[in-house]
mmCIF file of C-alpha atoms in Angstrom:
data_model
loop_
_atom_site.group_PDB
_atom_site.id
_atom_site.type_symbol
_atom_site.label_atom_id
_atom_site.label_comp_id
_atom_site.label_asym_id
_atom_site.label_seq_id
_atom_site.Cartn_x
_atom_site.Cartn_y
_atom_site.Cartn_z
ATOM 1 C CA UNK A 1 131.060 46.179 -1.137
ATOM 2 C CA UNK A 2 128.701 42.972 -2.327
ATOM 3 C CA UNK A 3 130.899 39.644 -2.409
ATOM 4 C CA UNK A 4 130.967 37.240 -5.321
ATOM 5 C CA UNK A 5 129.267 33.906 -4.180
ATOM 6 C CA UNK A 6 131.361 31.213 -5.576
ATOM 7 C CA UNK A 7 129.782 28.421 -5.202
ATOM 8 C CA UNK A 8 126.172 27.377 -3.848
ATOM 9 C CA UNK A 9 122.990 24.190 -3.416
ATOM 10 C CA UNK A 10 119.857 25.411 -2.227
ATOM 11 C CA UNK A 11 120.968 25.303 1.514
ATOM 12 C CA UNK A 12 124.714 26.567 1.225
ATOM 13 C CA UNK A 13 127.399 28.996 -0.122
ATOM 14 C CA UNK A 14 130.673 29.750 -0.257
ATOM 15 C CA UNK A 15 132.333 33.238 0.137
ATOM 16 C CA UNK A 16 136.213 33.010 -0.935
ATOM 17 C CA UNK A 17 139.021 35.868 -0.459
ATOM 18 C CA UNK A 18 137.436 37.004 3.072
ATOM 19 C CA UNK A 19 139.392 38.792 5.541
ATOM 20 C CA UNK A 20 140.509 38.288 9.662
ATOM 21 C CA UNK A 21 138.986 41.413 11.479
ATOM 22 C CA UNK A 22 136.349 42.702 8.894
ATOM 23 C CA UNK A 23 132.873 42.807 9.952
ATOM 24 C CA UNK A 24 131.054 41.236 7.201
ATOM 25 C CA UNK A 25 126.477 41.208 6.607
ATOM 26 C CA UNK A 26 124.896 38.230 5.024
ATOM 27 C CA UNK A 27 121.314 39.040 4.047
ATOM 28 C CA UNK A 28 119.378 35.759 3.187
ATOM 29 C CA UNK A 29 115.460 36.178 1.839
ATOM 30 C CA UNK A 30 114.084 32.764 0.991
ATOM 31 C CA UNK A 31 112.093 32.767 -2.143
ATOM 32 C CA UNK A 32 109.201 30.734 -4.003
ATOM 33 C CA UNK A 33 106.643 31.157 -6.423
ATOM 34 C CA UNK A 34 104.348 32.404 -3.775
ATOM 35 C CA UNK A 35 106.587 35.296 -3.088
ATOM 36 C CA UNK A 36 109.331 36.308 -0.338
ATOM 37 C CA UNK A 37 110.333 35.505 3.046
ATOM 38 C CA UNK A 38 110.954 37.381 5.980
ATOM 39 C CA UNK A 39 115.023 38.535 5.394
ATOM 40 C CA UNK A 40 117.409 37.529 7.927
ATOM 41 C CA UNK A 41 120.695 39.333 8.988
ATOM 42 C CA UNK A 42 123.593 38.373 9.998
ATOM 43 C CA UNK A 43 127.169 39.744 11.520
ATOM 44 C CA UNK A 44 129.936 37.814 11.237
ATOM 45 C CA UNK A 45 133.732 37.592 11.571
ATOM 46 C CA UNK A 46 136.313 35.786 9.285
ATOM 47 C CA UNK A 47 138.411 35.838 12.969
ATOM 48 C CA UNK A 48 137.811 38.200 15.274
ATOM 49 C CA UNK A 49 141.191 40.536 15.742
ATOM 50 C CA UNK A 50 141.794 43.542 18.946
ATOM 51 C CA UNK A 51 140.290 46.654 18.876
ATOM 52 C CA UNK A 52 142.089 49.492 17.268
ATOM 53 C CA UNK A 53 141.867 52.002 19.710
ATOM 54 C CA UNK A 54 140.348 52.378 23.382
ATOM 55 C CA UNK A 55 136.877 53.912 24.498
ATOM 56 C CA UNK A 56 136.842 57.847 23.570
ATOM 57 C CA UNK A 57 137.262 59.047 27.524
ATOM 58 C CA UNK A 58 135.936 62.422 26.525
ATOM 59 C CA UNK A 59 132.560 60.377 25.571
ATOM 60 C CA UNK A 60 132.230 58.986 28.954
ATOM 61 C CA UNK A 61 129.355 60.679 30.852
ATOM 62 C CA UNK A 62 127.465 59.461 33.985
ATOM 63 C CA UNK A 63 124.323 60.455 35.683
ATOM 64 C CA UNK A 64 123.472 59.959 39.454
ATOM 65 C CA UNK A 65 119.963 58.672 40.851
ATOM 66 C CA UNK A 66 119.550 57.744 44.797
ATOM 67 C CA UNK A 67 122.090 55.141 44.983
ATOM 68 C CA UNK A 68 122.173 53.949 41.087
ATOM 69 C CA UNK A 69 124.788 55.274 38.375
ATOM 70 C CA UNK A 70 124.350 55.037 35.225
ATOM 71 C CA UNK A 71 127.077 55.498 32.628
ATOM 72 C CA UNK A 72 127.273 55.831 28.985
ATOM 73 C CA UNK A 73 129.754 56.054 26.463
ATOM 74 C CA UNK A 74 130.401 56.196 22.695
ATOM 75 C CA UNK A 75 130.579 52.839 21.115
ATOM 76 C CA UNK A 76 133.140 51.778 18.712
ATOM 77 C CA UNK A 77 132.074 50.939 15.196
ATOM 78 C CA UNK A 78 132.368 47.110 14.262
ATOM 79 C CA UNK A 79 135.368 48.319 12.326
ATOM 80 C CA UNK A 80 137.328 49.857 15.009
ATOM 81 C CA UNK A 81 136.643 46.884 17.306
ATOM 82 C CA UNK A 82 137.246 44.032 15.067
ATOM 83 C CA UNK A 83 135.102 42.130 16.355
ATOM 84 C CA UNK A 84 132.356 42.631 18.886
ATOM 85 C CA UNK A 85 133.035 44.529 21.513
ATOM 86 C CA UNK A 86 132.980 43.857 25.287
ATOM 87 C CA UNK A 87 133.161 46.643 27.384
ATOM 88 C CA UNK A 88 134.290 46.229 31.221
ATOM 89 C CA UNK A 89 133.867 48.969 33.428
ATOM 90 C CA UNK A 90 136.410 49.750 36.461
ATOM 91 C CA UNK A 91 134.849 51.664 39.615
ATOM 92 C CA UNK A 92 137.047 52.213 42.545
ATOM 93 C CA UNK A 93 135.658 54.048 45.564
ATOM 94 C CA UNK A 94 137.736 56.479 47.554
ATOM 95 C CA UNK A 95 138.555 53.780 50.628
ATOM 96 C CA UNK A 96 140.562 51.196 48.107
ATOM 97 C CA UNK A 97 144.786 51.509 48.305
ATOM 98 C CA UNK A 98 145.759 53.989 45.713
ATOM 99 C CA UNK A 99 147.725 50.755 44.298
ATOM 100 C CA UNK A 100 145.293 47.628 43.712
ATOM 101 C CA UNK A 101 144.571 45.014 41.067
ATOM 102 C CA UNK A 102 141.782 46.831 38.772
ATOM 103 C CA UNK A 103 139.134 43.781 38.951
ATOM 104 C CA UNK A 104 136.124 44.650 36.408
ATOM 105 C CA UNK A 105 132.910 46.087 37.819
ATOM 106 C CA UNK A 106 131.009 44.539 35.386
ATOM 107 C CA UNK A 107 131.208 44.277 31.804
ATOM 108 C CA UNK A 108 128.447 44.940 29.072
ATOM 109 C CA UNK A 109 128.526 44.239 24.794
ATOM 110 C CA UNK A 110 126.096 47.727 24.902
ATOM 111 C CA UNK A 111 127.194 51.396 25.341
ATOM 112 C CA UNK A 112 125.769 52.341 28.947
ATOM 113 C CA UNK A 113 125.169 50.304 32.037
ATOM 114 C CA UNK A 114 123.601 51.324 35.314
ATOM 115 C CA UNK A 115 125.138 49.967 38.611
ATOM 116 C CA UNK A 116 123.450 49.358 41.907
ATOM 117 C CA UNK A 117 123.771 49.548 45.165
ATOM 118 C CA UNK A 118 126.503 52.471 45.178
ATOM 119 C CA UNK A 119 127.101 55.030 48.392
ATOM 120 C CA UNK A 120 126.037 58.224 47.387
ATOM 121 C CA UNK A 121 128.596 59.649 49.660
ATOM 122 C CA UNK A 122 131.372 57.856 48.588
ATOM 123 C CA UNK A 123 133.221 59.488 45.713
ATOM 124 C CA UNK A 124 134.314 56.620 42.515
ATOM 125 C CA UNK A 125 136.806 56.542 39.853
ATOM 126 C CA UNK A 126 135.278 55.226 36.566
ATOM 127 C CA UNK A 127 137.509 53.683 34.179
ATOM 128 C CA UNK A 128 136.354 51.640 30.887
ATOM 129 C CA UNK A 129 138.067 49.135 28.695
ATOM 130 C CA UNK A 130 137.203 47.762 25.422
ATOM 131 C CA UNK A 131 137.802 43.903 24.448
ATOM 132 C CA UNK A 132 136.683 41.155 21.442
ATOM 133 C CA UNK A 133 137.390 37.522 21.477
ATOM 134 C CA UNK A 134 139.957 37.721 19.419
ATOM 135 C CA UNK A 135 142.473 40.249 20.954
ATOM 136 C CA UNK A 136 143.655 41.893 24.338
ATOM 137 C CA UNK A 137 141.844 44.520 26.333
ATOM 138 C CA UNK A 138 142.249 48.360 25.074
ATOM 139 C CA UNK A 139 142.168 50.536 27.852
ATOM 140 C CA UNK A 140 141.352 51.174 30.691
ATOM 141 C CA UNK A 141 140.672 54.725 29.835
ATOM 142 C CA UNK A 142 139.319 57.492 33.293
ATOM 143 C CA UNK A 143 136.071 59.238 32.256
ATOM 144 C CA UNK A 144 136.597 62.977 33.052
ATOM 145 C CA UNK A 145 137.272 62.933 36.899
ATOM 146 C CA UNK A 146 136.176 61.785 39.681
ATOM 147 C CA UNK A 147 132.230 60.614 39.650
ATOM 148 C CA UNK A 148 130.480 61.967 43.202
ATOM 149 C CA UNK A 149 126.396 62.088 43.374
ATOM 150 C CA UNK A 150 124.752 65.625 43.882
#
């Protein structure tokens, strides 16, 4: 829904009754006689809050390549995350103790990410967890087994 501007000058607004965790858009087109400008966009957070729920696991897919993996997901929407998103990705291979300290793989703000460098023989667990700024980590959720290359 549009907001009410309540007050403005020619190089500022105000936006009153906004609210923690909502992703708001602010459209701005700079007019003269002479016409339009370009329209800029912007997403923005009152206060970025944690996400409401963890990465879909049944959306987790990957796809081997020599030694390269890449692996997609399903977003969340800005309103489920409540911010924007983080997502770290967990990738254990076979040799690690069954009980360790989960350290990130890497981490990405998009919805797949290829990794490097992997053993096509070795066999990985795949985990991913979601994050913002303004709350704790959802997740770690498994993607459907165990990931091995073909």
């Amino acid at each position: 829904s549009e907001l009410n501007i309540s007050s403005y000058t020619r190089t500022n607004f105000t936006l009153k009754h906004l609210v923690a965790g909502v992703p708001y858009e602010v459209r701005v087109t700079a007019a003269t006689n002479g016409g339009e400008g370009k329209e800029r966009r912007v997403i923005f957070f009152l206060e970025e809050l944690g996400p409401t729920r963890a990465v879909n696991a049944s959306s987790i897919a990957s796809i081997w390549s020599d030694n390269l993996l890449t692996i997609s997901w399903e977003p969340l929407t800005l309103h489920e995350a409540r911010g924007f998103p983080v997502y770290y990705i967990y990738l254990n291979d076979s040799s690690g103790p069954v009980k360790r300290e989960i350290e990130p793989t890497a981490s990405t703000t998009e919805s797949s990410i290829v990794i490097y460098g992997l053993d096509s023989s070795q066999t990985y667990m795949l985990a991913i967890g979601v994050a913002t700024d303004g709350g704790n980590l959802i997740g770690p959720v498994s993607g459907s087994g165990v990931l091995e290359s073909i």
